[in-house]
Short mmCIF file of C-alpha atoms and ligand atoms in Angstrom, two decimals:
data_model
loop_
_atom_site.label_atom_id
_atom_site.label_comp_id
_atom_site.label_asym_id
_atom_site.label_seq_id
_atom_site.Cartn_x
_atom_site.Cartn_y
_atom_site.Cartn_z
CA MET K 1 19.37 101.81 -18.38
CA LYS K 2 22.83 102.54 -19.78
CA LYS K 3 23.58 100.64 -22.96
CA ILE K 4 26.43 98.13 -22.99
CA GLN K 5 29.38 99.52 -25.01
CA MET K 6 31.31 97.68 -27.70
CA LYS K 7 34.87 98.29 -28.84
CA THR K 8 35.29 96.56 -32.22
CA PRO K 9 32.42 96.25 -34.72
CA LEU K 10 30.86 92.91 -35.54
CA VAL K 11 30.69 92.14 -39.24
CA GLU K 12 26.99 91.90 -39.84
CA MET K 13 25.93 89.85 -42.93
CA ASP K 14 22.22 90.35 -43.62
CA GLY K 15 20.34 87.77 -45.71
CA ASP K 16 17.05 86.83 -47.33
CA GLU K 17 13.35 86.06 -46.95
CA MET K 18 11.88 85.07 -43.58
CA THR K 19 15.22 85.09 -41.77
CA ARG K 20 15.81 88.64 -42.94
CA ILE K 21 12.49 89.62 -41.28
CA LEU K 22 13.54 87.80 -38.07
CA TRP K 23 16.95 89.47 -38.24
CA GLN K 24 15.38 92.95 -37.95
CA MET K 25 12.97 91.83 -35.16
CA ILE K 26 15.86 90.41 -33.16
CA LYS K 27 17.94 93.60 -33.56
CA ASP K 28 15.01 95.87 -32.62
CA GLU K 29 13.68 93.88 -29.68
CA LEU K 30 16.59 91.99 -28.20
CA LEU K 31 19.82 93.87 -29.08
CA ILE K 32 19.50 97.59 -29.80
CA PRO K 33 17.58 98.40 -26.58
CA PHE K 34 20.42 96.95 -24.50
CA VAL K 35 23.70 97.21 -26.47
CA ASP K 36 25.20 100.14 -28.20
CA LEU K 37 25.44 97.84 -31.29
CA LYS K 38 28.53 98.48 -33.43
CA THR K 39 28.45 96.62 -36.71
CA GLU K 40 29.95 96.87 -40.15
CA TYR K 41 26.94 96.05 -42.27
CA TYR K 42 27.01 93.96 -45.40
CA ASP K 43 23.76 93.14 -47.19
CA LEU K 44 24.10 89.65 -48.60
CA GLY K 45 20.41 89.67 -49.67
CA LEU K 46 20.17 88.41 -53.26
CA VAL K 47 19.12 91.79 -54.61
CA GLU K 48 22.38 93.42 -53.36
CA ARG K 49 24.48 90.44 -54.43
CA GLU K 50 23.05 90.89 -58.00
CA ARG K 51 23.66 94.65 -57.89
CA THR K 52 27.28 94.23 -56.80
CA LYS K 53 27.96 91.11 -58.95
CA ASP K 54 28.47 89.26 -55.69
CA GLN K 55 31.36 91.54 -54.68
CA VAL K 56 29.50 92.26 -51.45
CA THR K 57 29.96 88.57 -50.40
CA ILE K 58 33.66 88.72 -50.97
CA ASP K 59 33.92 92.07 -49.15
CA SER K 60 32.02 90.74 -46.17
CA ALA K 61 34.34 87.68 -45.93
CA LEU K 62 37.43 89.98 -46.12
CA ALA K 63 35.88 92.14 -43.37
CA ASN K 64 35.42 88.91 -41.36
CA LYS K 65 39.19 88.28 -41.78
CA LYS K 66 39.93 91.88 -40.74
CA TYR K 67 37.79 92.08 -37.59
CA GLY K 68 37.64 88.41 -36.59
CA VAL K 69 33.96 87.97 -35.78
CA ALA K 70 30.95 87.97 -38.10
CA VAL K 71 27.26 87.12 -37.69
CA LYS K 72 25.43 85.88 -40.79
CA CYS K 73 21.73 85.63 -41.66
CA ALA K 74 20.56 82.77 -43.85
CA THR K 75 20.83 83.53 -47.58
CA ILE K 76 19.34 82.12 -50.78
CA THR K 77 21.67 79.97 -52.85
CA PRO K 78 20.38 80.70 -56.30
CA ASN K 79 19.15 77.86 -58.54
CA LYS K 80 17.37 78.11 -61.92
CA GLN K 81 14.06 79.09 -60.34
CA ARG K 82 15.71 81.91 -58.34
CA VAL K 83 17.48 83.22 -61.42
CA GLU K 84 13.94 83.81 -62.90
CA GLU K 85 12.36 85.00 -59.66
CA TYR K 86 15.10 87.61 -58.98
CA ASN K 87 15.98 88.25 -62.64
CA LEU K 88 19.61 87.44 -62.00
CA SER K 89 22.36 88.06 -64.54
CA GLU K 90 24.22 84.99 -63.24
CA MET K 91 23.49 82.04 -60.92
CA TRP K 92 25.66 83.38 -58.04
CA LYS K 93 27.46 80.86 -55.94
CA SER K 94 26.47 79.91 -52.43
CA PRO K 95 27.56 82.73 -50.08
CA ASN K 96 28.49 80.11 -47.47
CA GLY K 97 30.79 78.46 -50.05
CA THR K 98 32.37 81.79 -50.93
CA ILE K 99 32.96 82.70 -47.33
CA ARG K 100 34.31 79.30 -46.43
CA ALA K 101 36.77 79.41 -49.36
CA ILE K 102 38.14 82.77 -48.19
CA LEU K 103 38.26 81.90 -44.43
CA ASP K 104 39.34 78.24 -44.95
CA GLY K 105 37.49 76.82 -41.99
CA THR K 106 35.66 74.07 -40.26
CA VAL K 107 31.95 74.22 -39.44
CA PHE K 108 30.87 73.36 -35.90
CA ARG K 109 27.18 72.56 -35.26
CA ALA K 110 25.72 71.94 -31.83
CA PRO K 111 22.09 71.49 -30.75
CA ILE K 112 20.36 73.71 -28.18
CA LEU K 113 18.79 71.44 -25.55
CA ILE K 114 15.67 72.04 -23.49
CA ASP K 115 14.07 69.77 -20.87
CA SER K 116 10.75 69.37 -22.66
CA ILE K 117 12.18 68.11 -25.91
CA LYS K 118 13.93 64.82 -25.41
CA PRO K 119 16.56 63.50 -27.85
CA ALA K 120 15.55 60.40 -29.77
CA VAL K 121 18.56 58.70 -28.16
CA ARG K 122 17.53 58.29 -24.51
CA ASN K 123 21.01 58.45 -22.93
CA TRP K 124 22.09 61.72 -24.68
CA LYS K 125 22.18 64.29 -21.90
CA LYS K 126 24.61 66.89 -23.30
CA PRO K 127 24.99 68.38 -26.82
CA ILE K 128 27.12 66.57 -29.39
CA THR K 129 28.96 69.03 -31.56
CA ILE K 130 29.80 67.97 -35.09
CA ALA K 131 32.94 69.42 -36.64
CA ARG K 132 32.75 68.96 -40.42
CA HIS K 133 35.72 69.35 -42.69
CA ALA K 134 34.17 71.34 -45.47
CA TYR K 135 36.72 70.76 -48.27
CA GLY K 136 37.54 68.09 -50.84
CA ASP K 137 36.96 64.31 -50.96
CA VAL K 138 33.92 63.18 -52.86
CA TYR K 139 32.66 66.87 -53.09
CA LYS K 140 35.55 67.64 -55.46
CA SER K 141 35.92 64.25 -57.15
CA THR K 142 36.26 63.38 -60.80
CA GLU K 143 33.94 60.60 -61.86
CA TYR K 144 33.74 58.40 -64.93
CA ARG K 145 31.16 55.96 -66.07
CA VAL K 146 33.21 53.06 -67.59
CA PRO K 147 31.39 52.08 -70.74
CA CYS K 148 33.26 48.87 -71.77
CA PRO K 149 36.07 46.51 -70.80
CA GLY K 150 39.43 48.31 -70.35
CA LYS K 151 42.17 49.17 -67.90
CA ALA K 152 41.81 51.94 -65.20
CA GLU K 153 44.99 53.42 -63.85
CA LEU K 154 45.87 56.03 -61.22
CA VAL K 155 48.44 58.37 -62.72
CA PHE K 156 50.30 61.22 -61.04
CA THR K 157 52.86 63.47 -62.81
CA GLY K 158 54.99 65.44 -60.45
CA GLU K 159 56.28 68.93 -61.29
CA ASN K 160 59.72 67.62 -60.33
CA GLY K 161 59.49 64.78 -62.87
CA GLU K 162 58.55 62.19 -60.22
CA SER K 163 55.57 60.09 -61.24
CA PHE K 164 53.33 57.32 -60.13
CA ARG K 165 51.20 54.84 -62.09
CA GLU K 166 49.22 51.93 -60.69
CA THR K 167 46.39 49.82 -62.06
CA ILE K 168 43.11 50.48 -60.31
CA TYR K 169 41.21 47.71 -62.07
CA ASP K 170 41.24 45.70 -65.30
CA PHE K 171 37.55 46.06 -66.24
CA GLU K 172 36.13 42.95 -67.91
CA CYS K 173 32.83 44.81 -68.23
CA GLY K 174 31.49 48.33 -67.73
CA GLY K 175 31.53 49.98 -64.27
CA VAL K 176 32.17 53.17 -62.39
CA LEU K 177 35.29 55.07 -61.44
CA GLN K 178 36.03 57.98 -59.09
CA GLY K 179 39.08 60.08 -58.31
CA GLN K 180 39.16 62.02 -55.02
CA TYR K 181 41.75 64.29 -53.41
CA ASN K 182 42.49 66.41 -50.39
CA LYS K 183 45.34 68.75 -49.54
CA ASP K 184 47.81 68.63 -46.62
CA SER K 185 47.16 72.35 -46.01
CA SER K 186 43.37 71.84 -45.77
CA ILE K 187 43.72 68.77 -43.47
CA GLU K 188 46.10 70.71 -41.25
CA SER K 189 43.71 73.69 -40.94
CA PHE K 190 40.89 71.28 -40.18
CA ALA K 191 42.91 69.78 -37.34
CA HIS K 192 43.96 73.27 -35.93
CA SER K 193 40.31 74.45 -36.06
CA CYS K 194 39.13 71.37 -34.17
CA PHE K 195 41.74 71.48 -31.45
CA GLN K 196 41.28 75.23 -31.06
CA TYR K 197 37.53 74.82 -30.75
CA ALA K 198 37.89 72.03 -28.14
CA ILE K 199 40.07 74.39 -26.09
CA ASP K 200 37.55 77.28 -26.55
CA THR K 201 34.61 75.21 -25.41
CA LYS K 202 36.53 73.00 -22.94
CA GLN K 203 35.22 69.74 -24.46
CA ASP K 204 36.80 66.43 -25.46
CA LEU K 205 37.53 65.99 -29.16
CA TRP K 206 36.81 62.71 -30.98
CA PHE K 207 38.01 62.04 -34.50
CA ALA K 208 37.38 58.97 -36.69
CA THR K 209 38.26 57.81 -40.19
CA LYS K 210 38.57 54.46 -41.89
CA ASP K 211 42.38 54.27 -41.83
CA THR K 212 42.50 50.48 -41.59
CA ILE K 213 41.06 50.28 -45.12
CA SER K 214 42.24 53.57 -46.53
CA LYS K 215 45.90 53.12 -45.64
CA LYS K 216 47.18 56.28 -47.31
CA TYR K 217 44.24 58.65 -47.68
CA ASP K 218 42.53 58.33 -44.32
CA GLN K 219 45.80 57.50 -42.70
CA THR K 220 47.05 60.91 -43.66
CA PHE K 221 44.12 62.48 -41.75
CA LYS K 222 44.85 60.37 -38.73
CA LEU K 223 48.59 61.06 -38.65
CA THR K 224 48.12 64.79 -39.30
CA PHE K 225 45.75 65.15 -36.39
CA GLN K 226 48.08 63.20 -34.09
CA GLU K 227 51.18 65.12 -35.05
CA ILE K 228 49.51 68.54 -34.69
CA PHE K 229 47.96 67.43 -31.31
CA ASP K 230 51.27 66.24 -29.87
CA ARG K 231 53.15 69.28 -31.09
CA ASP K 232 50.81 72.16 -30.47
CA TYR K 233 47.90 71.19 -28.17
CA LYS K 234 48.70 68.32 -25.88
CA ALA K 235 49.95 70.51 -23.03
CA LYS K 236 46.88 72.76 -23.13
CA PHE K 237 44.52 69.80 -23.26
CA ASP K 238 46.24 68.32 -20.17
CA GLU K 239 45.94 71.64 -18.37
CA LEU K 240 42.22 71.88 -19.09
CA GLY K 241 41.66 68.18 -18.32
CA ILE K 242 40.14 67.45 -21.76
CA GLU K 243 41.01 64.56 -24.10
CA TYR K 244 41.77 63.90 -27.77
CA PHE K 245 40.51 60.56 -28.77
CA TYR K 246 40.92 58.82 -32.20
CA THR K 247 39.07 55.67 -33.24
CA LEU K 248 37.68 54.01 -36.37
CA ILE K 249 34.52 55.57 -37.84
CA ASP K 250 32.39 52.40 -37.26
CA ASP K 251 33.53 52.22 -33.62
CA ALA K 252 32.88 55.94 -33.23
CA VAL K 253 29.26 55.57 -34.47
CA ALA K 254 28.60 52.86 -31.80
CA ARG K 255 30.26 54.92 -29.08
CA VAL K 256 28.31 58.07 -29.99
CA ILE K 257 25.02 56.27 -29.60
CA ARG K 258 26.05 54.82 -26.24
CA SER K 259 27.49 58.10 -24.92
CA GLU K 260 25.77 60.81 -22.94
CA GLY K 261 27.12 63.55 -25.22
CA GLY K 262 29.22 66.54 -24.22
CA TYR K 263 32.04 66.36 -26.78
CA ILE K 264 33.04 67.46 -30.29
CA TRP K 265 32.97 64.81 -33.01
CA ALA K 266 35.30 65.72 -35.93
CA CYS K 267 34.26 64.16 -39.16
CA LYS K 268 35.68 63.99 -42.68
CA ASN K 269 33.55 65.92 -45.21
CA TYR K 270 31.15 63.13 -46.24
CA ASP K 271 30.90 61.64 -42.74
CA GLY K 272 30.15 65.17 -41.43
CA ASP K 273 27.41 65.70 -44.03
CA VAL K 274 25.64 62.50 -43.09
CA MET K 275 26.26 62.47 -39.36
CA SER K 276 25.31 66.09 -38.76
CA ASP K 277 21.82 65.48 -40.25
CA MET K 278 21.53 62.33 -38.11
CA VAL K 279 22.64 64.01 -34.94
CA SER K 280 20.58 67.17 -35.50
CA THR K 281 17.40 65.23 -36.24
CA ALA K 282 17.90 62.97 -33.23
CA PHE K 283 18.27 66.10 -31.01
CA GLY K 284 15.04 67.64 -32.38
CA SER K 285 15.24 70.34 -35.03
CA LEU K 286 17.48 72.37 -37.35
CA ALA K 287 15.92 75.49 -35.85
CA MET K 288 17.54 74.53 -32.53
CA MET K 289 20.99 74.16 -33.91
CA THR K 290 23.87 76.59 -33.52
CA SER K 291 26.47 76.84 -36.31
CA VAL K 292 29.88 78.51 -36.38
CA LEU K 293 32.61 78.52 -38.95
CA VAL K 294 36.11 78.67 -37.31
CA SER K 295 39.18 79.41 -39.38
CA PRO K 296 42.61 78.15 -38.37
CA ASP K 297 43.89 81.68 -37.84
CA GLY K 298 41.10 82.40 -35.37
CA ASN K 299 38.29 84.05 -37.29
CA TYR K 300 34.65 83.27 -36.40
CA GLU K 301 31.43 83.41 -38.42
CA TYR K 302 28.20 82.60 -36.54
CA GLU K 303 25.04 81.67 -38.44
CA ALA K 304 21.86 79.64 -38.20
CA ALA K 305 22.08 76.06 -39.63
CA HIS K 306 18.71 76.33 -41.44
CA GLY K 307 17.81 78.22 -44.61
CA THR K 308 15.68 81.29 -45.33
CA VAL K 309 12.36 79.45 -44.58
CA THR K 310 10.83 80.39 -47.89
CA ARG K 311 7.46 78.81 -47.30
CA HIS K 312 6.92 80.99 -44.23
CA TYR K 313 8.05 84.07 -46.11
CA TYR K 314 5.51 83.72 -48.82
CA ARG K 315 2.81 83.44 -46.10
CA TYR K 316 4.24 86.45 -44.36
CA LEU K 317 4.07 88.47 -47.59
CA LYS K 318 0.37 87.58 -47.91
CA GLY K 319 -0.15 89.11 -44.46
CA GLU K 320 -0.66 85.76 -42.82
CA ASP K 321 0.60 85.11 -39.29
CA THR K 322 3.91 83.16 -39.20
CA SER K 323 5.47 81.24 -36.38
CA THR K 324 9.08 80.86 -37.54
CA ASN K 325 11.59 79.81 -34.89
CA PRO K 326 14.23 82.54 -34.37
CA MET K 327 16.40 80.50 -31.85
CA ALA K 328 19.18 79.66 -34.19
CA THR K 329 19.42 83.26 -35.50
CA ILE K 330 19.32 84.72 -31.90
CA TYR K 331 22.13 82.26 -30.94
CA ALA K 332 24.19 83.35 -33.94
CA TRP K 333 24.03 86.88 -32.45
CA SER K 334 24.65 85.85 -28.90
CA GLY K 335 27.60 83.64 -30.03
CA ALA K 336 29.12 86.51 -32.01
CA LEU K 337 28.58 89.09 -29.22
CA ARG K 338 30.05 86.70 -26.62
CA LYS K 339 33.16 86.06 -28.82
CA ARG K 340 33.54 89.86 -29.47
CA GLY K 341 33.26 90.41 -25.66
CA GLU K 342 35.95 87.81 -24.96
CA LEU K 343 38.30 89.08 -27.56
CA ASP K 344 37.84 92.75 -26.44
CA GLU K 345 37.77 91.90 -22.77
CA LEU K 346 34.21 93.29 -22.25
CA PRO K 347 32.75 91.14 -19.44
CA GLU K 348 29.43 93.11 -19.66
CA LEU K 349 28.99 92.11 -23.29
CA VAL K 350 29.85 88.47 -22.46
CA ASN K 351 27.30 88.57 -19.66
CA PHE K 352 24.63 90.08 -21.95
CA ALA K 353 25.14 87.24 -24.47
CA ASN K 354 24.71 84.69 -21.65
CA LYS K 355 21.67 86.37 -20.27
CA LEU K 356 20.08 86.57 -23.76
CA GLU K 357 20.52 82.78 -24.16
CA GLU K 358 19.19 82.14 -20.62
CA ALA K 359 16.12 84.26 -21.47
CA CYS K 360 15.51 82.16 -24.57
CA ILE K 361 15.70 78.96 -22.61
CA ASP K 362 13.49 80.31 -19.81
CA THR K 363 10.84 81.28 -22.43
CA LEU K 364 10.85 77.73 -23.89
CA ASN K 365 10.85 76.21 -20.39
CA ASP K 366 7.84 78.35 -19.64
CA GLY K 367 6.11 76.55 -22.50
CA ILE K 368 6.07 79.50 -24.88
CA MET K 369 7.24 78.27 -28.26
CA THR K 370 7.02 78.57 -31.96
CA LYS K 371 4.86 76.04 -33.81
CA ASP K 372 7.65 73.78 -34.99
CA LEU K 373 8.72 73.05 -31.40
CA VAL K 374 5.18 72.54 -29.92
CA GLY K 375 4.92 69.38 -31.88
CA LEU K 376 8.16 67.96 -30.46
CA VAL K 377 7.35 68.48 -26.79
CA SER K 378 7.35 65.26 -24.64
CA GLU K 379 4.38 63.97 -22.75
CA GLY K 380 3.89 65.67 -19.39
CA TYR K 381 4.91 69.16 -20.59
CA THR K 382 2.54 71.80 -21.82
CA ALA K 383 3.35 74.24 -24.59
CA THR K 384 1.56 77.13 -26.25
CA ALA K 385 2.32 78.14 -29.83
CA VAL K 386 2.92 81.89 -30.45
CA ASN K 387 4.01 83.76 -33.55
CA SER K 388 7.61 84.92 -34.15
CA ILE K 389 7.15 88.40 -32.75
CA GLY K 390 5.18 87.08 -29.72
CA PHE K 391 8.02 84.66 -28.98
CA ILE K 392 10.67 87.39 -29.32
CA LYS K 393 8.66 89.74 -27.06
CA ALA K 394 8.39 86.96 -24.44
CA ILE K 395 12.12 86.59 -24.54
CA ARG K 396 12.56 90.38 -24.20
CA GLU K 397 10.43 90.49 -21.03
CA ARG K 398 12.67 87.79 -19.41
CA LEU K 399 15.82 89.46 -20.62
CA GLU K 400 14.79 92.80 -19.18
CA ALA K 401 14.13 91.15 -15.79
CA LYS K 402 17.51 89.49 -15.83
CA LEU K 403 19.44 92.67 -16.70
CA ALA K 404 17.53 94.94 -14.28
P1 NAP H 1 14.81 75.90 -44.92
O1 NAP H 1 14.79 77.39 -45.11
O2 NAP H 1 15.75 75.40 -43.81
O3 NAP H 1 13.35 75.44 -44.60
C1 NAP H 1 12.84 74.12 -44.82
C2 NAP H 1 11.71 73.83 -43.90
O4 NAP H 1 12.10 73.57 -42.56
C3 NAP H 1 10.75 75.07 -43.72
O5 NAP H 1 9.79 75.08 -44.80
C4 NAP H 1 10.13 74.76 -42.40
O6 NAP H 1 9.13 73.72 -42.44
C5 NAP H 1 11.30 74.17 -41.65
N1 NAP H 1 12.13 75.25 -40.96
C6 NAP H 1 13.40 75.55 -41.26
N2 NAP H 1 13.81 76.55 -40.40
C7 NAP H 1 12.83 76.84 -39.60
C8 NAP H 1 12.57 77.76 -38.55
N3 NAP H 1 13.58 78.56 -38.20
N4 NAP H 1 11.40 77.75 -37.94
C9 NAP H 1 10.40 76.94 -38.30
N5 NAP H 1 10.54 76.01 -39.28
C10 NAP H 1 11.69 75.94 -39.90
O7 NAP H 1 15.22 75.13 -46.24
P2 NAP H 1 14.69 75.29 -47.72
O8 NAP H 1 13.29 75.74 -47.79
O9 NAP H 1 15.13 74.10 -48.43
O10 NAP H 1 15.58 76.51 -48.32
C11 NAP H 1 15.15 77.83 -48.44
C12 NAP H 1 16.26 78.73 -48.96
O11 NAP H 1 17.29 78.72 -47.94
C13 NAP H 1 16.92 78.28 -50.23
O12 NAP H 1 16.95 79.31 -51.14
C14 NAP H 1 18.27 77.77 -49.87
O13 NAP H 1 19.21 78.12 -50.83
C15 NAP H 1 18.56 78.58 -48.59
N6 NAP H 1 19.49 77.92 -47.62
C16 NAP H 1 20.41 78.72 -47.02
C17 NAP H 1 21.22 78.19 -46.05
C18 NAP H 1 22.19 79.12 -45.36
O14 NAP H 1 22.22 80.32 -45.70
N7 NAP H 1 22.93 78.69 -44.43
C19 NAP H 1 21.09 76.85 -45.66
C20 NAP H 1 20.13 76.06 -46.26
C21 NAP H 1 19.31 76.61 -47.22
P3 NAP H 1 7.59 73.96 -42.58
O15 NAP H 1 7.42 74.77 -43.91
O16 NAP H 1 6.99 72.59 -42.66
O17 NAP H 1 7.13 74.75 -41.38
MG1 MG H 2 23.52 67.22 -45.81
#
């Protein structure tokens, strides 16, 4: 069989531990036999990050900006224990944080659905994609533990001499205090990423905040979205027959539960943190979740939503059999290849990405699964647990049949 050709390289960001092992298996079994794989390789494994003083992470993000599409393996975010384990000279920052700061994006997470695993919410029939603003608010706040009675004020000193001062509270006892911020530029890029992604995936977009209570802060989010929608996206939405819908966050929560899914739910940073864990758990598993970072200027970084699965890796190192679910990592590759195919007008590559995903779903529908999923299967379905390589080989068989 002639291999499918690529035009532009994908930016390949390799990672750590068990997902690094899966990464190689996926390339060897599911990609290289079929595609003349062109990548610009960056090793974001912790050893290489230490050797390059984390420059490799920055270089990979810049390459993502240059070429437009990257695929990333899960990576270790070092903590104290990792500093000892890997003998690190510094506690390097989270690669995802570094990449996000350079690309300035929004993270979209959507579950992969199969018939035999039913969502905990009975009426959910289609995936719900969470779009999380990954900048500011409580994640960048300044906090103060008020020790004694006293006056708390909100003070702003403008560069142009303009200033603002208002009493927050006259404390008659101790208490707590917090200052949060966000930036117009970041809220605007969040809005553009969401509208762009809704158009790309032809789904409705929902957005919710608490603007009735937060009359300046949340109101700014609401107005920014509406203004950008009316100016830049309304015509395209009308043409595609999709909708932009704004409501209050408490109303949104009720509607989401009653809905059948099939839309994107844009959330402020904290709402997105909490709601994405709720939605992903209700759909089944983090290993069945796709994740893509989309920047406002149209760069894409595809990854798995889970971590490096350390516990499985230590078992793998001892020579024990491991049944780690590679679905999210395979979908990171198929998502990136499909996007590359669309941008470079390579229908064969787009077709390959679609067929690869179909082969994964067929394998699961045939009851061949990794251990984590077998436990989630509904009554009336049968499933057999296989190890990671057994699962990948079962996908390969089906993929070969589809491409023949
Ligand atoms: P994790 O790697 O997501 O794994 C937590 C547990 O979830 C695993 O022990 C396993 O449960 C289950 N699990 C996750 N993915 C699975 C899969 N694909 N197949 C089967 N089971 C799966 O999270 P963690 O152990 O908290 O973090 C490990 C490392 O990953 C950390 O160093 C962290 O910094 C890093 N991390 C990276 C990213 C990223 O790069 N995007 C995200 C999160 C964490 P059982 O052991 O019960 O089978
Ligand atoms: Mg969280």
